PDB file of C-alpha atoms (C1' of nucleotides) in Angstrom:
ATOM      1  CA  UNK A1191      -6.787 -22.043  -1.315  1.00 51.00           C
ATOM      2  CA  UNK A1192      -4.547 -19.841   0.769  1.00 55.00           C
ATOM      3  CA  UNK A1193      -6.324 -17.238   2.861  1.00 59.00           C
ATOM      4  CA  UNK A1194      -6.502 -14.161   0.850  1.00 63.00           C
ATOM      5  CA  UNK A1195      -4.260 -11.682   2.387  1.00 75.00           C
ATOM      6  CA  UNK A1196      -6.394  -8.962   3.871  1.00 82.00           C
ATOM      7  CA  UNK A1197      -5.311  -5.625   2.628  1.00 93.00           C
ATOM      8  CA  UNK A1198      -5.300  -2.704   4.990  1.00 97.00           C
ATOM      9  CA  UNK A1199      -4.565   0.870   4.005  1.00 97.00           C
ATOM     10  CA  UNK A1200      -2.577   3.256   6.133  1.00 96.00           C
ATOM     11  CA  UNK A1201      -5.599   4.982   7.562  1.00 98.00           C
ATOM     12  CA  UNK A1202      -7.314   1.784   8.263  1.00 98.00           C
ATOM     13  CA  UNK A1203      -4.336   0.602  10.073  1.00 98.00           C
ATOM     14  CA  UNK A1204      -4.485   3.644  12.310  1.00 98.00           C
ATOM     15  CA  UNK A1205      -7.943   2.656  13.228  1.00 98.00           C
ATOM     16  CA  UNK A1206      -6.873  -0.856  13.946  1.00 98.00           C
ATOM     17  CA  UNK A1207      -4.241   0.558  16.172  1.00 98.00           C
ATOM     18  CA  UNK A1208      -6.751   2.420  18.179  1.00 98.00           C
ATOM     19  CA  UNK A1209      -8.687  -0.798  18.779  1.00 98.00           C
ATOM     20  CA  UNK A1210      -5.606  -2.745  19.547  1.00 98.00           C
ATOM     21  CA  UNK A1211      -4.218  -0.100  21.961  1.00 97.00           C
ATOM     22  CA  UNK A1212      -7.392   0.743  23.726  1.00 97.00           C
ATOM     23  CA  UNK A1213      -9.761  -2.165  23.315  1.00 97.00           C
ATOM     24  CA  UNK A1214     -13.207  -2.145  21.967  1.00 97.00           C
ATOM     25  CA  UNK A1215     -14.692   1.153  21.317  1.00 98.00           C
ATOM     26  CA  UNK A1216     -17.382   3.207  19.626  1.00 98.00           C
ATOM     27  CA  UNK A1217     -16.853   5.238  16.623  1.00 98.00           C
ATOM     28  CA  UNK A1218     -16.567   8.429  18.600  1.00 98.00           C
ATOM     29  CA  UNK A1219     -14.017   6.998  20.833  1.00 98.00           C
ATOM     30  CA  UNK A1220     -11.933   5.787  18.034  1.00 98.00           C
ATOM     31  CA  UNK A1221     -12.325   9.147  16.497  1.00 98.00           C
ATOM     32  CA  UNK A1222     -10.830  10.661  19.799  1.00 98.00           C
ATOM     33  CA  UNK A1223      -7.908   8.262  19.820  1.00 98.00           C
ATOM     34  CA  UNK A1224      -7.083   9.282  16.252  1.00 98.00           C
ATOM     35  CA  UNK A1225      -7.327  13.017  17.237  1.00 97.00           C
ATOM     36  CA  UNK A1226      -5.032  12.362  20.104  1.00 97.00           C
ATOM     37  CA  UNK A1227      -2.513  10.924  17.745  1.00 96.00           C
ATOM     38  CA  UNK A1228      -2.763  13.978  15.527  1.00 96.00           C
ATOM     39  CA  UNK A1229      -5.061  12.433  12.894  1.00 96.00           C
ATOM     40  CA  UNK A1230      -7.962  14.892  12.659  1.00 97.00           C
ATOM     41  CA  UNK A1231     -10.439  12.996  10.708  1.00 98.00           C
ATOM     42  CA  UNK A1232     -14.204  13.489  10.664  1.00 98.00           C
ATOM     43  CA  UNK A1233     -16.476  11.360  12.498  1.00 98.00           C
ATOM     44  CA  UNK A1234     -18.151   9.917   9.445  1.00 98.00           C
ATOM     45  CA  UNK A1235     -14.604   9.103   8.035  1.00 98.00           C
ATOM     46  CA  UNK A1236     -14.017   6.999  11.082  1.00 98.00           C
ATOM     47  CA  UNK A1237     -17.443   5.411  10.656  1.00 98.00           C
ATOM     48  CA  UNK A1238     -16.589   4.488   7.005  1.00 98.00           C
ATOM     49  CA  UNK A1239     -13.486   2.870   8.076  1.00 98.00           C
ATOM     50  CA  UNK A1240     -15.022   0.838  10.806  1.00 98.00           C
ATOM     51  CA  UNK A1241     -17.834  -0.189   8.344  1.00 98.00           C
ATOM     52  CA  UNK A1242     -15.322  -1.109   5.682  1.00 98.00           C
ATOM     53  CA  UNK A1243     -13.120  -3.009   8.179  1.00 98.00           C
ATOM     54  CA  UNK A1244     -16.165  -4.934   9.349  1.00 98.00           C
ATOM     55  CA  UNK A1245     -16.841  -5.803   5.766  1.00 97.00           C
ATOM     56  CA  UNK A1246     -13.419  -7.046   5.469  1.00 97.00           C
ATOM     57  CA  UNK A1247     -13.910  -9.247   8.491  1.00 97.00           C
ATOM     58  CA  UNK A1248     -11.206  -7.666  10.592  1.00 98.00           C
ATOM     59  CA  UNK A1249     -13.423  -6.023  13.162  1.00 98.00           C
ATOM     60  CA  UNK A1250     -16.698  -6.979  14.775  1.00 98.00           C
ATOM     61  CA  UNK A1251     -19.436  -4.744  16.033  1.00 97.00           C
ATOM     62  CA  UNK A1252     -21.806  -5.110  18.832  1.00 94.00           C
ATOM     63  CA  UNK A1253     -24.692  -2.675  19.560  1.00 92.00           C
ATOM     64  CA  UNK A1254     -24.527  -1.521  23.088  1.00 87.00           C
ATOM     65  CA  UNK A1255     -26.758   1.258  24.436  1.00 85.00           C
ATOM     66  CA  UNK A1256     -27.033   3.851  21.733  1.00 87.00           C
ATOM     67  CA  UNK A1257     -24.055   3.145  19.685  1.00 94.00           C
ATOM     68  CA  UNK A1258     -22.075   0.169  18.184  1.00 97.00           C
ATOM     69  CA  UNK A1259     -18.906  -0.864  19.828  1.00 98.00           C
ATOM     70  CA  UNK A1260     -16.235  -2.270  17.474  1.00 98.00           C
ATOM     71  CA  UNK A1261     -13.567  -4.585  18.413  1.00 98.00           C
ATOM     72  CA  UNK A1262     -10.542  -5.946  16.463  1.00 98.00           C
ATOM     73  CA  UNK A1263     -10.988  -9.526  15.186  1.00 98.00           C
ATOM     74  CA  UNK A1264      -7.288  -9.890  14.041  1.00 97.00           C
ATOM     75  CA  UNK A1265      -4.227  -9.256  16.172  1.00 96.00           C
ATOM     76  CA  UNK A1266      -1.444  -6.726  15.551  1.00 96.00           C
ATOM     77  CA  UNK A1267       0.811  -9.670  15.506  1.00 94.00           C
ATOM     78  CA  UNK A1268      -1.041 -11.372  12.670  1.00 95.00           C
ATOM     79  CA  UNK A1269      -0.801  -8.081  10.595  1.00 96.00           C
ATOM     80  CA  UNK A1270       2.925  -7.680  11.487  1.00 95.00           C
ATOM     81  CA  UNK A1271       3.611 -11.185  10.201  1.00 93.00           C
ATOM     82  CA  UNK A1272       1.623 -10.867   7.120  1.00 94.00           C
ATOM     83  CA  UNK A1273       3.284  -7.573   6.249  1.00 94.00           C
ATOM     84  CA  UNK A1274       6.688  -8.831   6.823  1.00 93.00           C
ATOM     85  CA  UNK A1275       5.939 -12.040   4.877  1.00 93.00           C
ATOM     86  CA  UNK A1276       4.916 -10.255   1.804  1.00 94.00           C
ATOM     87  CA  UNK A1277       7.847  -7.927   2.044  1.00 94.00           C
ATOM     88  CA  UNK A1278      10.247 -10.849   2.282  1.00 94.00           C
ATOM     89  CA  UNK A1279       8.572 -12.521  -0.573  1.00 94.00           C
ATOM     90  CA  UNK A1280       8.517  -9.519  -2.849  1.00 95.00           C
ATOM     91  CA  UNK A1281      12.003  -8.375  -2.108  1.00 95.00           C
ATOM     92  CA  UNK A1282      13.950 -11.456  -1.045  1.00 94.00           C
ATOM     93  CA  UNK A1283      12.266 -14.359  -2.586  1.00 93.00           C
ATOM     94  CA  UNK A1284      11.179 -15.475   0.769  1.00 92.00           C
ATOM     95  CA  UNK A1285      14.534 -15.696   2.376  1.00 92.00           C
ATOM     96  CA  UNK A1286      14.049 -13.891   5.648  1.00 92.00           C
ATOM     97  CA  UNK A1287      17.593 -14.004   6.761  1.00 92.00           C
ATOM     98  CA  UNK A1288      19.187 -11.541   4.203  1.00 92.00           C
ATOM     99  CA  UNK A1289      16.437  -9.192   5.016  1.00 91.00           C
ATOM    100  CA  UNK A1290      16.911  -9.347   8.720  1.00 90.00           C
ATOM    101  CA  UNK A1291      20.650  -8.896   8.185  1.00 89.00           C
ATOM    102  CA  UNK A1292      19.878  -5.659   6.286  1.00 85.00           C
ATOM    103  CA  UNK A1293      17.855  -4.495   9.251  1.00 85.00           C
ATOM    104  CA  UNK A1294      20.430  -5.316  11.759  1.00 85.00           C
ATOM    105  CA  UNK A1295      23.073  -3.506   9.887  1.00 83.00           C
ATOM    106  CA  UNK A1296      21.065  -0.413   9.321  1.00 79.00           C
ATOM    107  CA  UNK A1297      18.697   0.151  12.176  1.00 77.00           C
ATOM    108  CA  UNK A1298      19.997   1.841  15.292  1.00 78.00           C
ATOM    109  CA  UNK A1299      19.373  -0.368  18.250  1.00 81.00           C
ATOM    110  CA  UNK A1300      19.689   0.523  21.881  1.00 83.00           C
ATOM    111  CA  UNK A1301      22.061  -1.883  23.897  1.00 84.00           C
ATOM    112  CA  UNK A1302      18.956  -3.171  25.528  1.00 84.00           C
ATOM    113  CA  UNK A1303      17.425  -4.052  22.184  1.00 84.00           C
ATOM    114  CA  UNK A1304      20.539  -5.519  21.172  1.00 85.00           C
ATOM    115  CA  UNK A1305      20.589  -7.991  24.055  1.00 85.00           C
ATOM    116  CA  UNK A1306      16.921  -8.804  23.460  1.00 85.00           C
ATOM    117  CA  UNK A1307      17.852  -9.567  19.981  1.00 85.00           C
ATOM    118  CA  UNK A1308      20.590 -11.777  20.823  1.00 87.00           C
ATOM    119  CA  UNK A1309      18.288 -13.659  23.119  1.00 87.00           C
ATOM    120  CA  UNK A1310      15.745 -14.151  20.296  1.00 87.00           C
ATOM    121  CA  UNK A1311      18.541 -15.522  17.992  1.00 87.00           C
ATOM    122  CA  UNK A1312      19.935 -17.720  20.741  1.00 86.00           C
ATOM    123  CA  UNK A1313      16.619 -19.222  21.407  1.00 85.00           C
ATOM    124  CA  UNK A1314      16.486 -20.258  17.742  1.00 81.00           C
ATOM    125  CA  UNK A1315      19.780 -22.148  18.069  1.00 72.00           C
ATOM    126  CA  UNK A1316      19.895 -25.249  20.080  1.00 69.00           C
ATOM    127  CA  UNK A1317      23.636 -25.029  20.406  1.00 67.00           C
ATOM    128  CA  UNK A1318      23.413 -21.805  22.115  1.00 63.00           C
ATOM    129  CA  UNK A1319      20.655 -21.965  24.749  1.00 61.00           C
ATOM    130  CA  UNK A1320      20.347 -18.599  26.172  1.00 52.00           C
ATOM    131  CA  UNK A1321      18.629 -20.183  29.077  1.00 51.00           C
ATOM    132  CA  UNK A1322      19.933 -19.616  32.683  1.00 43.00           C
ATOM    133  CA  UNK A1323      20.561 -16.225  34.037  1.00 44.00           C
TER     134      UNK A1323
ATOM    135  CA  UNK B1160      11.199  18.868   5.679  1.00 48.00           C
ATOM    136  CA  UNK B1161      11.776  15.173   5.885  1.00 51.00           C
ATOM    137  CA  UNK B1162      12.026  13.319   2.609  1.00 57.00           C
ATOM    138  CA  UNK B1163       8.555  12.219   1.665  1.00 62.00           C
ATOM    139  CA  UNK B1164       8.477   8.340   1.904  1.00 74.00           C
ATOM    140  CA  UNK B1165       8.214   7.124  -1.758  1.00 82.00           C
ATOM    141  CA  UNK B1166       5.244   4.905  -2.059  1.00 92.00           C
ATOM    142  CA  UNK B1167       5.577   1.900  -4.350  1.00 97.00           C
ATOM    143  CA  UNK B1168       2.658  -0.419  -5.198  1.00 97.00           C
ATOM    144  CA  UNK B1169       3.010  -4.030  -5.380  1.00 96.00           C
ATOM    145  CA  UNK B1170       3.466  -4.188  -9.129  1.00 98.00           C
ATOM    146  CA  UNK B1171       5.820  -1.405  -9.192  1.00 98.00           C
ATOM    147  CA  UNK B1172       7.966  -3.160  -6.717  1.00 98.00           C
ATOM    148  CA  UNK B1173       7.974  -6.283  -9.148  1.00 98.00           C
ATOM    149  CA  UNK B1174       9.394  -3.969 -11.784  1.00 98.00           C
ATOM    150  CA  UNK B1175      12.088  -2.505  -9.286  1.00 98.00           C
ATOM    151  CA  UNK B1176      12.938  -6.076  -8.499  1.00 97.00           C
ATOM    152  CA  UNK B1177      13.611  -6.814 -12.179  1.00 98.00           C
ATOM    153  CA  UNK B1178      16.017  -3.929 -12.292  1.00 98.00           C
ATOM    154  CA  UNK B1179      17.685  -4.873  -9.067  1.00 98.00           C
ATOM    155  CA  UNK B1180      18.067  -8.560  -9.943  1.00 97.00           C
ATOM    156  CA  UNK B1181      19.159  -8.125 -13.513  1.00 97.00           C
ATOM    157  CA  UNK B1182      20.531  -4.463 -13.821  1.00 97.00           C
ATOM    158  CA  UNK B1183      19.515  -1.759 -16.253  1.00 97.00           C
ATOM    159  CA  UNK B1184      17.122  -2.900 -18.855  1.00 98.00           C
ATOM    160  CA  UNK B1185      14.791  -1.810 -21.647  1.00 98.00           C
ATOM    161  CA  UNK B1186      11.046  -1.976 -21.286  1.00 98.00           C
ATOM    162  CA  UNK B1187      10.944  -5.077 -23.252  1.00 98.00           C
ATOM    163  CA  UNK B1188      13.519  -6.803 -21.120  1.00 98.00           C
ATOM    164  CA  UNK B1189      11.754  -5.882 -17.857  1.00 98.00           C
ATOM    165  CA  UNK B1190       8.593  -7.201 -19.325  1.00 98.00           C
ATOM    166  CA  UNK B1191      10.343 -10.491 -20.133  1.00 98.00           C
ATOM    167  CA  UNK B1192      11.670 -10.706 -16.557  1.00 98.00           C
ATOM    168  CA  UNK B1193       8.238 -10.314 -15.270  1.00 98.00           C
ATOM    169  CA  UNK B1194       6.904 -12.852 -17.678  1.00 97.00           C
ATOM    170  CA  UNK B1195       9.587 -15.245 -16.428  1.00 97.00           C
ATOM    171  CA  UNK B1196       8.266 -14.748 -12.909  1.00 96.00           C
ATOM    172  CA  UNK B1197       4.703 -15.415 -14.007  1.00 96.00           C
ATOM    173  CA  UNK B1198       3.480 -11.832 -14.246  1.00 96.00           C
ATOM    174  CA  UNK B1199       2.063 -11.697 -17.712  1.00 97.00           C
ATOM    175  CA  UNK B1200       1.636  -8.066 -17.976  1.00 98.00           C
ATOM    176  CA  UNK B1201       1.446  -6.106 -21.408  1.00 98.00           C
ATOM    177  CA  UNK B1202       4.353  -4.193 -22.796  1.00 98.00           C
ATOM    178  CA  UNK B1203       2.567  -0.908 -22.343  1.00 98.00           C
ATOM    179  CA  UNK B1204       1.847  -1.712 -18.735  1.00 98.00           C
ATOM    180  CA  UNK B1205       5.437  -2.174 -18.036  1.00 98.00           C
ATOM    181  CA  UNK B1206       6.077   1.126 -19.922  1.00 98.00           C
ATOM    182  CA  UNK B1207       3.587   2.871 -17.757  1.00 98.00           C
ATOM    183  CA  UNK B1208       5.223   1.614 -14.549  1.00 98.00           C
ATOM    184  CA  UNK B1209       8.691   2.635 -15.759  1.00 98.00           C
ATOM    185  CA  UNK B1210       7.386   6.051 -16.708  1.00 98.00           C
ATOM    186  CA  UNK B1211       5.633   6.488 -13.462  1.00 98.00           C
ATOM    187  CA  UNK B1212       8.687   5.200 -11.454  1.00 98.00           C
ATOM    188  CA  UNK B1213      10.888   7.623 -13.278  1.00 98.00           C
ATOM    189  CA  UNK B1214       8.491  10.428 -12.338  1.00 97.00           C
ATOM    190  CA  UNK B1215       8.725   9.278  -8.794  1.00 97.00           C
ATOM    191  CA  UNK B1216      12.587   9.554  -9.020  1.00 96.00           C
ATOM    192  CA  UNK B1217      13.341   5.920  -8.226  1.00 97.00           C
ATOM    193  CA  UNK B1218      14.457   5.028 -11.760  1.00 98.00           C
ATOM    194  CA  UNK B1219      16.500   6.816 -14.410  1.00 98.00           C
ATOM    195  CA  UNK B1220      16.343   6.297 -18.086  1.00 97.00           C
ATOM    196  CA  UNK B1221      18.923   6.588 -20.702  1.00 94.00           C
ATOM    197  CA  UNK B1222      18.503   6.442 -24.349  1.00 91.00           C
ATOM    198  CA  UNK B1223      20.582   3.836 -26.097  1.00 87.00           C
ATOM    199  CA  UNK B1224      20.068   2.817 -29.649  1.00 85.00           C
ATOM    200  CA  UNK B1225      16.389   2.524 -30.212  1.00 87.00           C
ATOM    201  CA  UNK B1226      15.130   2.185 -26.856  1.00 94.00           C
ATOM    202  CA  UNK B1227      15.450   3.692 -23.407  1.00 97.00           C
ATOM    203  CA  UNK B1228      17.371   1.745 -20.733  1.00 98.00           C
ATOM    204  CA  UNK B1229      16.079   2.021 -17.340  1.00 98.00           C
ATOM    205  CA  UNK B1230      18.054   1.640 -14.144  1.00 98.00           C
ATOM    206  CA  UNK B1231      17.136   1.637 -10.465  1.00 98.00           C
ATOM    207  CA  UNK B1232      18.104   4.796  -8.464  1.00 98.00           C
ATOM    208  CA  UNK B1233      17.129   3.462  -5.159  1.00 97.00           C
ATOM    209  CA  UNK B1234      18.395   0.357  -3.654  1.00 96.00           C
ATOM    210  CA  UNK B1235      16.496  -2.662  -2.450  1.00 94.00           C
ATOM    211  CA  UNK B1236      17.948  -2.126   0.941  1.00 92.00           C
ATOM    212  CA  UNK B1237      16.593   1.479   1.127  1.00 93.00           C
ATOM    213  CA  UNK B1238      13.166   0.152   0.291  1.00 95.00           C
ATOM    214  CA  UNK B1239      13.382  -2.582   2.784  1.00 94.00           C
ATOM    215  CA  UNK B1240      14.422  -0.237   5.556  1.00 91.00           C
ATOM    216  CA  UNK B1241      11.735   2.304   4.780  1.00 92.00           C
ATOM    217  CA  UNK B1242       8.981  -0.435   4.604  1.00 93.00           C
ATOM    218  CA  UNK B1243      10.104  -1.769   7.799  1.00 92.00           C
ATOM    219  CA  UNK B1244      10.435   1.499   9.525  1.00 90.00           C
ATOM    220  CA  UNK B1245       6.841   2.556   8.453  1.00 93.00           C
ATOM    221  CA  UNK B1246       5.574  -0.714   9.617  1.00 93.00           C
ATOM    222  CA  UNK B1247       7.327  -0.321  12.984  1.00 92.00           C
ATOM    223  CA  UNK B1248       6.049   3.217  13.331  1.00 93.00           C
ATOM    224  CA  UNK B1249       2.549   2.287  12.376  1.00 94.00           C
ATOM    225  CA  UNK B1250       2.218  -0.706  14.652  1.00 95.00           C
ATOM    226  CA  UNK B1251       4.726  -0.505  17.415  1.00 94.00           C
ATOM    227  CA  UNK B1252       5.343   3.255  17.808  1.00 92.00           C
ATOM    228  CA  UNK B1253       8.822   3.108  16.486  1.00 88.00           C
ATOM    229  CA  UNK B1254      10.056   0.450  18.733  1.00 86.00           C
ATOM    230  CA  UNK B1255      11.747  -2.047  16.546  1.00 84.00           C
ATOM    231  CA  UNK B1256      12.592  -4.788  19.029  1.00 84.00           C
ATOM    232  CA  UNK B1257       9.000  -6.113  19.486  1.00 87.00           C
ATOM    233  CA  UNK B1258       8.522  -6.281  15.817  1.00 87.00           C
ATOM    234  CA  UNK B1259      11.843  -8.056  15.308  1.00 87.00           C
ATOM    235  CA  UNK B1260      10.834 -10.573  17.869  1.00 87.00           C
ATOM    236  CA  UNK B1261       7.625 -11.291  15.961  1.00 86.00           C
ATOM    237  CA  UNK B1262       9.787 -11.690  12.774  1.00 89.00           C
ATOM    238  CA  UNK B1263      12.268 -13.941  14.304  1.00 90.00           C
ATOM    239  CA  UNK B1264       9.854 -16.179  16.096  1.00 87.00           C
ATOM    240  CA  UNK B1265       7.734 -16.664  12.911  1.00 86.00           C
ATOM    241  CA  UNK B1266      10.379 -17.282  10.274  1.00 88.00           C
ATOM    242  CA  UNK B1267      12.463 -20.384   9.710  1.00 87.00           C
ATOM    243  CA  UNK B1268      16.237 -20.031   9.597  1.00 90.00           C
ATOM    244  CA  UNK B1269      18.839 -22.557   8.783  1.00 90.00           C
ATOM    245  CA  UNK B1270      21.599 -23.074  11.437  1.00 90.00           C
ATOM    246  CA  UNK B1271      23.937 -21.306   9.033  1.00 90.00           C
ATOM    247  CA  UNK B1272      21.753 -18.239   8.803  1.00 91.00           C
ATOM    248  CA  UNK B1273      21.438 -18.168  12.501  1.00 91.00           C
ATOM    249  CA  UNK B1274      25.205 -18.105  13.103  1.00 88.00           C
ATOM    250  CA  UNK B1275      25.499 -15.339  10.533  1.00 89.00           C
ATOM    251  CA  UNK B1276      22.815 -13.279  12.304  1.00 89.00           C
ATOM    252  CA  UNK B1277      24.553 -13.814  15.477  1.00 89.00           C
ATOM    253  CA  UNK B1278      27.770 -12.575  14.237  1.00 88.00           C
ATOM    254  CA  UNK B1279      26.015  -9.428  12.948  1.00 88.00           C
ATOM    255  CA  UNK B1280      24.541  -8.795  16.299  1.00 87.00           C
ATOM    256  CA  UNK B1281      27.840  -9.385  18.094  1.00 85.00           C
ATOM    257  CA  UNK B1282      29.495  -6.829  15.884  1.00 85.00           C
ATOM    258  CA  UNK B1283      26.874  -4.299  17.230  1.00 79.00           C
ATOM    259  CA  UNK B1284      27.359  -5.110  20.616  1.00 69.00           C
ATOM    260  CA  UNK B1285      30.657  -3.954  22.224  1.00 67.00           C
ATOM    261  CA  UNK B1286      30.109  -6.337  25.257  1.00 64.00           C
ATOM    262  CA  UNK B1287      30.130  -9.436  23.075  1.00 60.00           C
ATOM    263  CA  UNK B1288      32.854  -8.888  20.444  1.00 59.00           C
ATOM    264  CA  UNK B1289      32.561 -11.622  17.927  1.00 50.00           C
ATOM    265  CA  UNK B1290      36.039 -12.594  18.821  1.00 50.00           C
ATOM    266  CA  UNK B1291      39.175 -11.779  16.934  1.00 43.00           C
ATOM    267  CA  UNK B1292      39.472 -12.846  13.368  1.00 44.00           C
TER     268      UNK B1292
ATOM    269  C1'  DA C 311     -44.325  18.590  20.903  1.00 60.70           C
ATOM    270  C1'  DA C 312     -40.174  21.046  19.652  1.00 60.70           C
ATOM    271  C1'  DC C 313     -35.257  21.298  19.859  1.00 60.70           C
ATOM    272  C1'  DT C 314     -30.628  19.528  20.239  1.00 60.70           C
ATOM    273  C1'  DT C 315     -27.607  15.897  20.089  1.00 60.70           C
ATOM    274  C1'  DC C 316     -25.603  11.837  18.608  1.00 60.70           C
ATOM    275  C1'  DC C 317     -25.846   7.785  15.871  1.00 60.70           C
ATOM    276  C1'  DT C 318     -25.909   5.080  11.469  1.00 60.70           C
ATOM    277  C1'  DA C 319     -26.784   4.566   6.255  1.00 60.70           C
ATOM    278  C1'  DC C 320     -25.729   6.195   1.760  1.00 60.70           C
ATOM    279  C1'  DG C 321     -23.729   8.608  -1.569  1.00 60.70           C
ATOM    280  C1'  DA C 322     -20.036  11.389  -3.472  1.00 60.70           C
ATOM    281  C1'  DC C 323     -15.619  12.579  -5.125  1.00 60.70           C
ATOM    282  C1'  DA C 324     -10.536  12.666  -5.644  1.00 60.70           C
ATOM    283  C1'  DT C 325      -6.433  10.157  -5.975  1.00 60.70           C
ATOM    284  C1'  DC C 326      -3.591   6.252  -6.794  1.00 60.70           C
ATOM    285  C1'  DG C 327      -2.117   1.972  -8.621  1.00 60.70           C
ATOM    286  C1'  DG C 328      -2.912  -1.842 -11.980  1.00 60.70           C
ATOM    287  C1'  DT C 329      -3.660  -2.673 -16.567  1.00 60.70           C
ATOM    288  C1'  DA C 330      -4.091  -1.922 -21.267  1.00 60.70           C
ATOM    289  C1'  DG C 331      -5.375  -0.014 -26.115  1.00 60.70           C
ATOM    290  C1'  DT C 332      -4.474   3.324 -29.798  1.00 60.70           C
ATOM    291  C1'  DA C 333      -1.789   6.455 -32.399  1.00 60.70           C
ATOM    292  C1'  DG C 334       2.091   8.075 -34.229  1.00 60.70           C
ATOM    293  C1'  DA C 335       7.223   8.287 -34.889  1.00 60.70           C
ATOM    294  C1'  DA C 336      11.450   5.645 -36.257  1.00 60.70           C
ATOM    295  C1'  DG C 337      14.071   2.410 -38.352  1.00 60.70           C
ATOM    296  C1'  DG C 338      14.972  -2.118 -41.235  1.00 60.70           C
ATOM    297  C1'  DG C 339      13.898  -4.831 -45.232  1.00 60.70           C
ATOM    298  C1'  DC C 340      12.514  -5.433 -50.288  1.00 60.70           C
TER     299       DC C 340
ATOM    300  C1'  DG D1141       8.556   4.121 -51.743  1.00 60.70           C
ATOM    301  C1'  DC D1142       5.904   0.856 -48.800  1.00 60.70           C
ATOM    302  C1'  DC D1143       5.344  -2.439 -45.136  1.00 60.70           C
ATOM    303  C1'  DC D1144       6.434  -4.417 -40.727  1.00 60.70           C
ATOM    304  C1'  DT D1145       8.278  -4.202 -36.247  1.00 60.70           C
ATOM    305  C1'  DT D1146       9.242  -1.716 -32.212  1.00 60.70           C
ATOM    306  C1'  DC D1147       9.229   2.246 -29.338  1.00 60.70           C
ATOM    307  C1'  DT D1148       7.110   5.896 -26.850  1.00 60.70           C
ATOM    308  C1'  DA D1149       3.236   9.131 -25.705  1.00 60.70           C
ATOM    309  C1'  DC D1150      -1.479   9.517 -24.496  1.00 60.70           C
ATOM    310  C1'  DT D1151      -5.659   8.308 -22.834  1.00 60.70           C
ATOM    311  C1'  DA D1152      -8.796   5.479 -20.437  1.00 60.70           C
ATOM    312  C1'  DC D1153     -10.824   2.658 -17.077  1.00 60.70           C
ATOM    313  C1'  DC D1154     -11.663   0.243 -12.791  1.00 60.70           C
ATOM    314  C1'  DG D1155     -11.225  -0.838  -8.015  1.00 60.70           C
ATOM    315  C1'  DA D1156      -9.438   0.511  -3.535  1.00 60.70           C
ATOM    316  C1'  DT D1157      -8.525   4.094  -0.263  1.00 60.70           C
ATOM    317  C1'  DG D1158      -9.022   8.383   2.065  1.00 60.70           C
ATOM    318  C1'  DT D1159     -12.201  11.807   3.179  1.00 60.70           C
ATOM    319  C1'  DC D1160     -16.692  13.767   3.893  1.00 60.70           C
ATOM    320  C1'  DG D1161     -21.585  15.596   3.716  1.00 60.70           C
ATOM    321  C1'  DT D1162     -26.344  14.977   4.080  1.00 60.70           C
ATOM    322  C1'  DA D1163     -30.493  12.690   5.590  1.00 60.70           C
ATOM    323  C1'  DG D1164     -33.105  10.653   8.783  1.00 60.70           C
ATOM    324  C1'  DG D1165     -33.900   7.970  13.122  1.00 60.70           C
ATOM    325  C1'  DA D1166     -33.488   7.625  18.270  1.00 60.70           C
ATOM    326  C1'  DA D1167     -33.238   9.729  22.704  1.00 60.70           C
ATOM    327  C1'  DG D1168     -32.741  13.264  26.126  1.00 60.70           C
ATOM    328  C1'  DT D1169     -34.156  18.124  27.475  1.00 60.70           C
ATOM    329  C1'  DT D1170     -37.740  21.604  28.580  1.00 60.70           C
TER     330       DT D1170
END
DNA sequence: AACTTCCTACGACATCGGTAGTAGAAGGGC
DNA sequence: GCCCTTCTACTACCGATGTCGTAGGAAGTT
C-alpha cells in the first residue's frame, strides 16, 4: 500500500515551521516562535498541536529536564513535495509541466530567481548542461 | 482588505475539475463525471457541493429546462496560483524559487516539456531572449 | 509546609468538509 | 387523476482542525 499521505492543517504546519526553522524546542519555545510570527495562540493550543503531530508521527518528543522537547521527524521538503504532488494530481492529472508553465507565466520572479530557474531546467536537460561558469 | 483566499476541500476541487474539464453541467452530469473518475458519490452529495460552491462564489448556476446548470466562476489557473502561493508563504516565507527547485528536482519531465519550459523562462528574461521567431 | 510557577493530561466546543437521507415540488406518461 | 422520475431544499452526522480551560503533578522560593 502507498504510504498514507499525512494531512497537516494550516496551524499544524505553522508549528512544523517553528521546528524546521529553529530546531527542536519545548512547547513554550514553539509558542514563542508562533507569537513572534503574529500567531497569538495559547500555550495549551500549542501543546495540543504538538501532541497531535506526535500521534501522526511527524514529530518526536524527548523529555529533557522539566519539559518535553519536540523535534520534526519529516522534512519541509517532503511536505512540499507531497503538497505539490497532490495539487498536480488533483488539477493536472499528474502532469507537472503544465502546472509549472502556469506558475512561470503568472508569478513575478526576480532576475535572480529567473536565472536560478533556468539553471534548474538546464540541469534536467542533457543537451543543455549549464555546467561551467 | 485582501481578497479572502477561498478554501476548497479535496472533494470540492474534484467537482470544480468536472466543470473545468467538461464545461457547464447539471448536478447529474457532474455526478456522472465523478463516477467516471471513480468517485462514487451520491447525487445529493454532489448537489450539496455545488450549492456550497455557489455560496462560496466559485460557481454560478443558471436554470435551464428542468435543472440548474452550474458553471465555474474561477479558473483552474487561479486555484493553482493561490494554492502554490499559500504553500510558498507557509513553508518558504514567500520565496518561490526554493520551492520551485524542489518541484523541478522531483518531477519527471519529457525533453519536450523541458524545452517548452525553457522557452517560457527565456521569455521572462530579457538577457536571454528566446531568439527571434 | 505553603505559595507560585510551569508542565502535561483531558475534555470541551465550534466550524468545516465529506457524505447522504428524506421530503416535497414539478413534469411526463397512461 | 395517479404514478413514476427527477430536481432542489433541508437536515443530519461524523471526523478533522483550531482553540482553549481546568485539574493536578513537580519543582523552586521563603
